[in-house]
Coordinates of C-alpha atoms in Angstrom, one line a residue:
M205 CA 146.1 42.7 111.2
S206 CA 144.3 45.6 112.7
R207 CA 142.1 45.1 115.6
T208 CA 138.3 45.6 115.2
W209 CA 135.5 46.0 117.6
V210 CA 132.0 44.5 117.5
T211 CA 129.0 46.7 117.4
P212 CA 125.8 45.8 119.3
G213 CA 122.7 44.5 117.6
G214 CA 122.6 43.9 113.9
V215 CA 121.1 41.2 111.7
H216 CA 122.2 38.8 108.9
P217 CA 119.7 39.0 106.1
P218 CA 120.3 37.1 102.8
E219 CA 123.0 39.1 101.0
N220 CA 121.9 38.4 97.4
K221 CA 125.0 40.3 96.0
H222 CA 126.3 37.7 93.6
Q223 CA 123.6 38.2 91.0
S224 CA 124.9 41.7 90.0
L225 CA 128.6 40.8 90.0
T226 CA 128.6 38.3 87.2
Q227 CA 129.5 41.0 84.7
P228 CA 131.8 44.0 84.7
I229 CA 130.5 47.6 85.0
G230 CA 128.4 48.3 81.9
Q231 CA 127.5 51.4 79.9
L232 CA 124.0 52.3 78.9
P233 CA 123.0 54.2 75.8
I234 CA 122.6 57.9 76.4
P235 CA 119.0 58.6 77.4
E236 CA 116.9 60.9 75.2
K237 CA 116.1 63.0 78.2
L238 CA 118.2 63.7 81.3
I239 CA 116.4 65.2 84.4
I240 CA 118.8 66.8 86.9
P241 CA 117.2 67.7 90.2
L242 CA 118.6 70.9 91.7
S243 CA 118.8 69.5 95.2
Q244 CA 120.7 66.2 95.3
H245 CA 122.4 66.9 98.5
I246 CA 121.9 68.2 102.1
G247 CA 121.8 72.0 102.0
A248 CA 120.5 74.8 99.8
P249 CA 119.4 73.7 96.3
A250 CA 121.4 75.0 93.4
T251 CA 120.1 77.9 91.2
P252 CA 119.8 77.4 87.4
C253 CA 122.2 79.5 85.3
V254 CA 120.9 78.3 81.9
E255 CA 117.8 79.1 79.9
I256 CA 115.3 76.9 78.0
G257 CA 116.6 76.4 74.5
Q258 CA 120.3 76.9 75.4
Q259 CA 122.9 74.5 74.1
V260 CA 125.1 72.9 76.8
L261 CA 128.1 70.7 76.7
K262 CA 128.9 67.7 78.8
G263 CA 130.3 68.8 82.2
Q264 CA 129.1 72.4 81.8
V265 CA 127.7 74.1 84.9
I266 CA 123.9 74.4 84.6
A267 CA 123.1 75.4 88.2
Q268 CA 125.2 77.3 90.7
A269 CA 125.7 76.6 94.4
T270 CA 123.7 79.1 96.4
G271 CA 125.2 78.9 99.9
V272 CA 128.0 77.5 102.0
V273 CA 126.3 74.1 102.2
S274 CA 125.5 73.6 98.5
I275 CA 127.0 72.3 95.4
P276 CA 126.7 73.1 91.6
M277 CA 125.1 70.9 89.1
H278 CA 126.6 69.9 85.7
A279 CA 125.2 68.7 82.4
P280 CA 125.8 64.9 82.3
S281 CA 125.8 65.0 78.5
S282 CA 125.6 67.6 75.7
G283 CA 122.3 68.7 74.4
T284 CA 119.6 71.4 74.7
I285 CA 117.9 72.7 77.9
S286 CA 114.3 71.7 77.2
A287 CA 112.6 72.4 80.5
I288 CA 113.2 74.0 83.9
E289 CA 110.3 72.9 86.1
H290 CA 109.1 70.7 88.9
R291 CA 109.3 67.0 88.4
P292 CA 109.0 63.9 90.6
I293 CA 112.2 63.2 92.4
A294 CA 113.7 60.3 94.4
H295 CA 111.6 60.6 97.5
A296 CA 109.3 58.2 99.3
S297 CA 106.5 60.7 99.3
G298 CA 106.6 61.2 95.5
M299 CA 107.2 64.9 96.0
L300 CA 108.0 67.3 93.1
A301 CA 111.1 69.5 93.1
P302 CA 112.8 71.9 90.7
C303 CA 114.7 70.1 87.9
I304 CA 116.5 70.9 84.7
E305 CA 115.7 68.7 81.7
I306 CA 118.3 68.2 78.9
T307 CA 117.3 66.8 75.6
T308 CA 120.5 65.1 74.6
D309 CA 122.1 65.3 71.1
G310 CA 123.8 62.0 71.2
A311 CA 127.2 63.5 70.5
D312 CA 128.2 63.5 74.2
T313 CA 130.6 66.4 73.6
W314 CA 132.7 67.4 76.6
I315 CA 133.3 71.0 77.6
E316 CA 137.0 71.9 77.7
H317 CA 138.4 70.7 80.9
E318 CA 141.8 70.0 82.5
G319 CA 142.9 68.4 85.8
I320 CA 146.1 68.6 87.9
S321 CA 148.3 65.6 88.3
D322 CA 150.8 67.2 90.6
Y323 CA 148.3 67.7 93.4
E324 CA 150.9 67.3 96.2
H325 CA 152.1 70.8 95.4
I326 CA 148.6 72.4 95.4
S327 CA 147.3 74.0 98.6
P328 CA 144.6 72.2 100.5
S329 CA 142.2 75.1 100.1
K330 CA 142.6 75.0 96.3
L331 CA 142.0 71.2 96.3
I332 CA 138.9 71.7 98.4
E333 CA 137.7 74.4 96.0
M334 CA 138.2 71.9 93.1
V335 CA 136.1 69.3 94.9
G336 CA 133.4 71.8 95.6
N337 CA 133.3 73.1 92.0
A338 CA 133.0 69.5 90.8
G339 CA 129.7 69.2 92.6
I340 CA 130.8 66.3 94.7
S341 CA 128.6 65.2 97.6
G342 CA 128.7 62.0 99.7
M343 CA 127.7 59.1 97.5
G344 CA 126.9 56.6 100.2
G345 CA 124.7 58.4 102.6
A346 CA 122.6 61.6 102.8
G347 CA 124.7 63.5 100.3
F348 CA 126.6 65.9 102.5
P349 CA 128.8 68.3 100.3
S350 CA 132.3 66.9 100.4
A351 CA 134.0 70.3 100.3
V352 CA 132.2 71.3 103.5
K353 CA 133.0 68.0 105.2
L354 CA 136.7 68.4 104.4
N355 CA 136.9 72.0 105.6
P356 CA 136.7 71.2 109.3
G357 CA 139.8 69.0 108.7
R358 CA 141.8 72.1 108.1
Q359 CA 140.5 73.9 111.2
R360 CA 140.7 71.0 113.6
P361 CA 143.5 68.4 113.6
I362 CA 142.5 65.3 111.8
D363 CA 144.5 62.2 112.6
T364 CA 142.3 59.5 111.2
L365 CA 140.8 59.2 107.7
I366 CA 138.3 56.4 107.4
V367 CA 137.2 55.3 103.9
N368 CA 133.8 53.4 104.0
A369 CA 133.8 50.4 101.7
T370 CA 131.4 48.4 103.8
E371 CA 128.4 48.4 101.6
C372 CA 126.6 46.2 104.1
E373 CA 123.0 46.3 102.7
P374 CA 121.9 43.3 100.7
Y375 CA 121.8 43.3 96.9
I376 CA 123.9 46.5 96.5
T377 CA 127.3 45.9 94.8
A378 CA 128.1 49.3 93.3
D379 CA 131.1 50.0 95.5
D380 CA 132.3 46.4 95.4
S381 CA 132.4 46.4 91.6
A382 CA 134.0 49.9 91.5
I383 CA 136.8 48.7 93.8
R384 CA 137.4 45.6 91.7
E385 CA 137.8 47.6 88.5
R386 CA 139.0 51.0 89.7
A387 CA 141.1 50.3 92.8
G388 CA 144.1 52.3 91.5
E389 CA 142.0 55.4 90.9
I390 CA 140.3 55.0 94.3
I391 CA 143.6 54.9 96.1
E392 CA 144.7 58.0 94.2
G393 CA 141.6 59.7 95.4
I394 CA 142.4 58.7 99.0
K395 CA 145.9 60.1 98.6
I396 CA 144.3 63.4 97.5
L397 CA 142.2 63.4 100.6
S398 CA 145.3 62.7 102.6
A399 CA 147.0 65.8 101.1
I400 CA 143.9 67.9 101.9
L401 CA 143.8 66.7 105.5
D402 CA 147.6 67.3 106.0
H403 CA 148.4 63.6 105.9
P404 CA 146.5 62.0 108.8
T405 CA 148.3 59.4 110.9
N406 CA 145.8 56.7 110.3
I407 CA 144.2 56.0 107.0
M408 CA 141.9 53.0 107.0
I409 CA 139.6 51.4 104.4
G410 CA 136.9 49.6 106.3
I411 CA 135.5 46.6 104.3
E412 CA 133.5 43.6 105.2
D413 CA 134.8 40.1 104.6
N414 CA 132.2 39.3 102.0
K415 CA 134.1 41.2 99.3
P416 CA 137.3 39.1 98.8
E417 CA 137.8 40.2 95.2
A418 CA 137.7 43.9 96.1
I419 CA 140.1 43.3 99.0
A420 CA 142.5 41.5 96.7
A421 CA 142.2 44.4 94.1
L422 CA 143.1 46.9 96.8
A423 CA 146.1 45.0 98.1
P424 CA 148.7 45.9 95.5
H425 CA 147.8 49.6 95.5
V426 CA 148.1 50.1 99.2
E427 CA 151.6 48.6 99.7
D428 CA 153.9 51.2 101.2
S429 CA 151.2 53.8 101.0
G430 CA 150.4 54.1 104.7
I431 CA 146.8 53.0 103.9
S432 CA 145.4 50.0 105.8
V433 CA 142.7 47.8 104.5
V434 CA 140.8 46.7 107.6
V435 CA 138.6 43.6 107.0
F436 CA 135.9 42.7 109.6
P437 CA 133.0 40.2 109.7
T438 CA 129.9 40.8 107.7
K439 CA 126.9 42.1 109.6
Y440 CA 124.1 44.5 108.8
P441 CA 124.4 47.4 109.5
S442 CA 128.1 48.1 109.7
G443 CA 128.2 50.9 107.1
G444 CA 126.7 53.6 109.3
E445 CA 129.2 56.3 110.1
K446 CA 129.1 55.8 113.8
Q447 CA 129.1 52.0 113.5
L448 CA 132.1 52.0 111.2
I449 CA 134.0 54.3 113.4
Y450 CA 133.4 52.1 116.4
I451 CA 134.3 48.9 114.5
L452 CA 137.7 50.4 113.4
T453 CA 138.6 52.5 116.4
G454 CA 136.5 51.3 119.3
K455 CA 135.4 54.9 119.9
E456 CA 131.8 55.8 120.3
L457 CA 130.8 59.1 118.7
P458 CA 128.7 61.0 121.3
T459 CA 125.3 62.2 120.4
G460 CA 125.4 65.5 118.5
K461 CA 129.1 65.3 117.8
L462 CA 130.7 65.1 114.3
P463 CA 133.6 62.8 113.5
A464 CA 135.7 65.9 113.0
D465 CA 135.1 66.8 116.6
E466 CA 137.0 63.5 117.5
G467 CA 139.8 64.1 114.9
M468 CA 138.3 61.8 112.3
I469 CA 136.8 62.1 108.8
C470 CA 134.7 59.3 107.3
I471 CA 134.0 59.3 103.6
N472 CA 132.5 56.9 101.2
I473 CA 134.8 55.0 98.8
G474 CA 132.8 56.0 95.8
T475 CA 133.3 59.6 96.7
T476 CA 137.1 59.1 96.7
Y477 CA 136.8 58.0 93.0
A478 CA 134.8 61.1 92.2
I479 CA 137.5 63.3 93.9
K480 CA 140.2 61.7 91.9
R481 CA 138.3 62.4 88.7
A482 CA 137.7 66.0 89.7
V483 CA 141.3 66.8 90.7
I484 CA 143.4 64.8 88.3
D485 CA 141.0 64.6 85.3
G486 CA 139.1 67.9 85.9
E487 CA 135.8 66.1 85.5
P488 CA 132.7 67.0 87.6
L489 CA 130.5 64.4 89.2
I490 CA 128.1 63.6 86.4
S491 CA 127.8 59.8 86.7
R492 CA 128.1 57.1 89.3
V493 CA 128.0 53.3 89.5
T494 CA 124.5 52.0 90.1
T495 CA 123.4 48.5 90.8
V496 CA 120.3 47.3 88.8
T497 CA 119.2 44.0 90.3
G498 CA 116.3 41.9 91.5
D499 CA 114.5 38.9 90.0
A500 CA 112.2 41.1 87.9
V501 CA 115.1 42.3 85.7
G502 CA 116.7 40.0 83.2
T503 CA 120.3 41.2 83.6
P504 CA 121.3 42.2 87.1
R505 CA 124.4 44.3 86.7
N506 CA 126.3 47.4 87.7
Y507 CA 126.2 50.4 85.3
D508 CA 128.2 53.6 85.1
T509 CA 125.0 55.7 85.0
L510 CA 124.7 59.3 84.0
I511 CA 123.1 61.5 86.7
G512 CA 119.6 62.4 85.6
T513 CA 119.0 59.1 83.8
P514 CA 115.3 58.1 84.3
V515 CA 114.9 54.8 86.2
R516 CA 112.7 53.7 83.4
H517 CA 115.7 53.9 81.0
L518 CA 117.7 51.4 83.2
L519 CA 114.8 49.0 83.5
E520 CA 114.1 49.0 79.8
H521 CA 117.7 48.0 79.1
N522 CA 117.6 45.2 81.6
Q523 CA 114.6 43.3 80.4
F524 CA 112.4 44.4 83.3
D525 CA 109.3 42.2 83.7
E526 CA 106.7 44.4 85.2
Q527 CA 104.4 41.4 85.6
A528 CA 106.9 39.6 87.8
G529 CA 107.6 42.5 90.2
G530 CA 105.2 44.7 91.9
R531 CA 107.5 47.6 92.8
V532 CA 110.8 49.3 92.1
I533 CA 112.9 50.3 95.1
M534 CA 115.6 52.9 95.1
G535 CA 118.3 51.7 97.4
G536 CA 118.4 48.3 99.1
P537 CA 115.6 46.3 100.7
M538 CA 116.5 47.5 104.2
M539 CA 116.8 51.3 103.8
G540 CA 115.5 51.9 100.4
F541 CA 112.0 53.2 99.4
T542 CA 109.5 52.3 96.8
L543 CA 109.5 54.7 93.9
P544 CA 106.2 56.3 93.0
S545 CA 107.2 56.5 89.3
A546 CA 109.8 55.0 87.0
D547 CA 110.3 58.5 85.6
V548 CA 112.3 59.5 88.7
P549 CA 115.9 60.2 87.8
I550 CA 119.1 58.7 89.1
V551 CA 120.8 61.2 91.6
K552 CA 124.3 61.3 93.1
T553 CA 123.3 59.1 96.0
T554 CA 121.5 56.4 94.0
N555 CA 123.5 53.2 94.6
C556 CA 120.9 50.7 93.6
I557 CA 117.7 50.1 91.7
L558 CA 116.1 47.0 93.0
A559 CA 113.2 45.4 91.1
P560 CA 112.3 42.3 93.2
S561 CA 109.8 39.6 92.2
Y562 CA 106.8 38.9 94.3
A563 CA 108.4 35.7 95.5
E564 CA 111.6 37.4 96.3
I565 CA 110.2 40.2 98.4
P566 CA 106.5 39.7 99.0
D567 CA 104.2 42.5 99.8
D568 CA 104.1 43.5 103.4
D569 CA 101.7 41.6 105.6
P570 CA 99.4 43.7 107.7
A571 CA 100.9 44.9 110.9
Q572 CA 99.8 43.1 114.1
P573 CA 99.8 44.4 117.7
C574 CA 103.2 44.6 119.4
I575 CA 103.7 41.5 121.6
R576 CA 106.6 43.1 123.5
C577 CA 109.1 40.4 122.5
G578 CA 112.0 42.7 122.7
M579 CA 113.6 41.4 119.5
C580 CA 113.8 44.9 118.0
A581 CA 115.9 46.1 120.9
E582 CA 118.3 43.2 120.5
A583 CA 118.7 44.1 116.8
C584 CA 119.2 47.8 117.2
P585 CA 122.8 48.7 116.4
V586 CA 122.5 52.0 118.3
S587 CA 121.2 50.4 121.5
L588 CA 118.0 52.3 121.4
L589 CA 114.6 51.1 122.7
P590 CA 112.6 50.7 119.4
Q591 CA 109.5 49.5 121.2
Q592 CA 109.4 52.6 123.4
L593 CA 110.0 54.8 120.5
F594 CA 107.2 53.1 118.7
W595 CA 104.7 53.9 121.5
Y596 CA 105.9 57.5 121.8
A597 CA 105.7 58.0 118.0
Q598 CA 102.2 56.7 118.0
A599 CA 101.2 59.0 120.9
E600 CA 103.2 61.9 119.2
E601 CA 105.1 62.5 122.5
H602 CA 107.9 64.4 121.0
D603 CA 109.7 65.3 124.2
R604 CA 109.9 61.6 125.2
L605 CA 111.1 60.7 121.7
E606 CA 113.9 63.1 121.9
A607 CA 114.7 62.1 125.5
H608 CA 115.0 58.5 124.1
N609 CA 117.5 59.7 121.4
L610 CA 115.2 59.2 118.4
F611 CA 117.7 61.2 116.3
D612 CA 120.4 58.6 117.0
C613 CA 118.3 56.1 114.9
I614 CA 120.1 55.5 111.6
E615 CA 116.9 54.1 110.1
C616 CA 118.7 50.9 109.1
G617 CA 115.5 48.8 109.4
A618 CA 117.0 46.1 111.5
C619 CA 114.1 46.4 114.0
S620 CA 111.5 46.2 111.4
Y621 CA 113.3 43.2 109.8
V622 CA 113.1 41.1 113.0
C623 CA 109.7 42.3 114.2
P624 CA 107.3 39.2 114.3
S625 CA 104.3 41.5 114.2
N626 CA 105.4 43.1 110.9
I627 CA 105.2 46.6 112.4
P628 CA 106.9 49.2 110.0
L629 CA 108.8 50.7 112.9
V630 CA 111.2 52.8 110.8
Q631 CA 108.2 54.5 109.1
Y632 CA 107.0 55.6 112.5
Y633 CA 110.5 57.0 113.3
R634 CA 110.8 58.8 110.0
A635 CA 107.4 60.4 110.4
A636 CA 108.2 61.4 114.0
K637 CA 111.5 62.9 113.0
G638 CA 109.7 64.9 110.3
D639 CA 107.1 66.2 112.8
I640 CA 109.8 67.2 115.3
R641 CA 111.8 69.0 112.6
K642 CA 108.7 70.8 111.5
A643 CA 107.9 71.8 115.0
R644 CA 111.4 73.1 115.5
E645 CA 111.2 75.1 112.3
E646 CA 107.8 76.6 113.4
K647 CA 109.3 77.4 116.8
V648 CA 112.2 79.2 115.1
K649 CA 109.8 81.2 113.0
S650 CA 107.7 82.0 116.1
D651 CA 110.8 83.1 117.9
H652 CA 111.8 85.4 115.1
A653 CA 108.3 86.8 114.9
R654 CA 108.3 87.5 118.6
E655 CA 111.8 89.2 118.4
R656 CA 110.6 91.3 115.5
F657 CA 107.5 92.4 117.5
E658 CA 109.5 93.2 120.6
F659 CA 112.0 95.2 118.6
H660 CA 109.2 97.1 116.9
K661 CA 107.7 97.8 120.3
E662 CA 111.0 98.9 121.8
R663 CA 111.5 101.2 118.8
I664 CA 108.1 102.9 119.2
E665 CA 108.8 103.3 123.0
Q666 CA 112.2 104.8 122.2
A667 CA 110.6 107.2 119.7
E668 CA 108.0 108.2 122.3
R669 CA 110.7 108.8 124.9
E670 CA 112.6 111.0 122.5
K671 CA 109.5 113.0 121.7
E672 CA 108.8 113.5 125.4
A673 CA 112.3 114.7 126.0
K674 CA 112.0 117.2 123.3
R675 CA 108.6 118.4 124.7
A676 CA 110.2 118.8 128.1
A677 CA 113.1 120.8 126.6
R678 CA 110.7 123.1 124.9
R679 CA 108.7 123.6 128.1
E680 CA 111.8 124.4 130.0
A681 CA 113.0 126.8 127.3
T682 CA 109.6 128.6 127.3
Q683 CA 109.6 128.9 131.1
Q684 CA 113.1 130.3 130.9
A685 CA 112.1 132.8 128.2
K686 CA 109.2 134.0 130.3
A687 CA 111.4 134.4 133.4
D688 CA 113.9 136.3 131.3
H689 CA 111.1 138.5 129.9
L690 CA 109.7 139.2 133.4
A691 CA 113.1 140.1 134.6
A692 CA 113.6 142.5 131.7
T693 CA 110.2 144.1 132.3
A694 CA 110.9 144.5 136.0
N695 CA 114.1 146.4 135.2
G696 CA 111.8 148.7 133.2
S697 CA 113.1 152.1 132.4
A698 CA 116.4 151.3 133.9
A699 CA 116.9 148.8 131.1
S700 CA 115.7 151.4 128.5
S701 CA 118.0 154.1 129.8
A702 CA 120.9 151.8 130.0
P703 CA 123.4 151.8 127.1
A704 CA 122.7 149.6 124.2
T705 CA 125.2 147.2 125.5
A706 CA 123.0 146.7 128.6
T707 CA 121.0 143.9 127.0
P708 CA 119.8 141.5 129.7
A709 CA 122.6 138.9 130.3
S710 CA 120.0 136.1 130.7
A711 CA 118.8 136.7 127.1
V712 CA 122.4 136.3 125.9
S713 CA 122.9 133.1 127.8
S714 CA 119.6 131.5 127.0
S715 CA 119.2 129.0 124.2
S716 CA 118.4 130.1 120.7
A717 CA 114.8 128.8 121.0
A718 CA 114.3 130.8 124.2
D719 CA 115.8 133.8 122.4
I720 CA 113.3 133.5 119.5
I721 CA 110.3 133.2 121.9
A722 CA 111.5 136.0 124.0
A723 CA 112.0 138.2 121.0
A724 CA 108.5 137.5 119.7
Q725 CA 107.0 138.2 123.1
A726 CA 109.0 141.4 123.4
R727 CA 107.7 142.6 120.0
A728 CA 104.1 141.8 121.0
A729 CA 104.6 143.7 124.3
A730 CA 106.2 146.6 122.5
K731 CA 103.3 146.8 120.0
Q732 CA 100.8 146.6 122.8
A733 CA 102.6 149.3 124.8
N734 CA 102.8 151.7 121.8
P735 CA 99.6 154.0 121.8
E736 CA 100.2 155.2 118.3
D737 CA 100.2 151.7 116.9
Q738 CA 97.0 150.9 118.9
R739 CA 95.3 154.0 117.7
A740 CA 96.1 153.2 114.1
K741 CA 95.0 149.7 114.5
L742 CA 91.6 150.8 116.0
E743 CA 91.1 153.3 113.3
R744 CA 91.6 150.6 110.7
T745 CA 89.2 148.3 112.5
I746 CA 86.6 151.1 112.7
A747 CA 86.9 151.9 109.0
S748 CA 86.5 148.2 108.1
A749 CA 83.5 147.8 110.5
E750 CA 81.8 150.8 109.0
Q751 CA 82.2 149.4 105.5
R752 CA 80.8 146.0 106.6
L753 CA 77.9 147.7 108.4
K754 CA 77.0 149.7 105.3
M755 CA 77.0 146.6 103.1
A756 CA 75.0 144.7 105.7
E757 CA 72.4 147.5 105.9
E758 CA 72.1 147.5 102.1
K759 CA 71.5 143.8 102.0
L760 CA 68.9 144.1 104.7
A761 CA 67.1 146.8 102.8
E762 CA 67.0 144.6 99.7
A763 CA 65.7 141.7 101.7
I764 CA 62.9 143.8 103.1
N765 CA 61.9 145.0 99.7
D766 CA 62.0 141.6 98.1
D767 CA 60.4 139.9 101.2
S768 CA 62.9 137.1 100.7
G769 CA 62.5 135.8 104.3
K770 CA 66.2 136.6 105.2
Q771 CA 65.4 139.7 107.1
D772 CA 65.9 138.2 110.5
K773 CA 69.3 136.7 109.7
L774 CA 70.5 139.9 108.0
S775 CA 69.2 142.0 110.9
A776 CA 71.3 140.0 113.3
A777 CA 74.3 140.5 111.1
V778 CA 73.7 144.2 111.0
E779 CA 73.3 144.4 114.8
N780 CA 76.5 142.3 115.4
T781 CA 78.5 144.5 113.1
R782 CA 77.2 147.6 114.7
Q783 CA 78.2 146.4 118.2
K784 CA 81.7 145.6 117.1
L785 CA 81.9 149.1 115.5
E786 CA 80.8 150.7 118.8
Q787 CA 83.3 148.6 120.8
S788 CA 86.1 149.8 118.6
K789 CA 85.0 153.4 118.8
S790 CA 84.8 153.1 122.6
K791 CA 88.4 151.7 122.8
L792 CA 89.6 154.5 120.6
A793 CA 87.9 157.0 122.8
E794 CA 89.5 155.5 125.9
L795 CA 92.9 155.6 124.3
A796 CA 92.4 159.3 123.5
E797 CA 91.7 160.2 127.2

């Protein structure tokens, strides 16, 4: 018998599991409508690859994965795509999210598919690809994509594979019933995982001792397989990843570390069944075992439920008495949440629909002030200080919440369960976590905006520096050209009498820009120095001025005759033109002397 360790804290609420185990796993009629949310997992939502009105077959991909941490979605049954829009999803806030609606045709026609029975000769990467393409995510927790979880196992040595069959929360028996009826296929799924992880040294199935039938069902299938079924006393919560690892190995997973960092992989037992179906049968994850229980339903039972089935459909086929129960809970009484609507669909992580009667789970009494009894701290399985966290959450002191390891809280609800003041502690923790995550996202956005601004500023400064460098180069070239010109002028006639090859050496060695400037200046100086050119230019100027003067005098004469009132302005123009004409004549005379 394998040794086990005892976790701190924990509670022993009434189990209430026997009600839903009186019958085998049942099948429900195919719903008229199936609603498939595009985000049933941690990571990026899938993107639709079908259109409204398109016919689809059972198992057909209807939404593609859009990132590394993402999974595709498949049609749970054949039918027609009737809507792609936002619908209420399984969330405590009643939020809407993108969904694909399929109007089923009742034929339940499968798409062509094929599995691989000889998986031992398939590479781990190919097996992981098959798991990813089948849209498998963790079916017992937050829905982490299984293909992503199994990848670190190839990069880091994994020596321990832990299969979580704890199912510690009251009322829920989905895994228990699946093990009883599908033990052989579950063990086959574990063997596939072993092949992917390069056959870890330790393979353990952790299960509580309140499931004797499931333990007995596993026994014949694990003989000589290297798989250990480790049974330990029932206590809530034992199914948390960190808690189960400690119970089976005695190792505490440090804050911020993943099991893979410690050479371990922990996976839900329902997920192992889905992996077997994906690899050996070639079937994607389109259904799961879901417990429907509570005194408000007439037939508590487990059902193999199609993903996307509205909760209302399950309740209607289980004689739900709406008058007897005031609410419907998705999940168990400890960690579940009340559904805002019975139209919410079943998703890959839905292990239970609980419809309790008023007597069974009465409405919450009003919260009373904390009396500092400390019972919450004794019940906490993570050894946190729930009372302190409560104060800090109320005061929105995020730094202190993080310093007191708020994110180590697994939201098991044990603290709320034992609180004599009926304080909904977990609700405060969830809200605080949401606020902190939002603040982190805003900080990341702010940092990105600041980086973009600084980059833009640096780019402008760099451009200005480059412009200044070019201006300096032009100034230097101009000065060099002037110096070269002065040197050439100083050489004077010596330069002109020199052979054609006596071109100033500085002009040859100067830059092309300086050459152009120097040439322009030389042409201007040559023109200025040529008397014939100056004389011709002055003669043209005089002729032009005489013509303008004649026209101006004619306009002035007309103005005087018409008495138009423009005489003064035209007289000034005549006088101005006459002065320019005289100046040009004087320059011509000086040039002639």
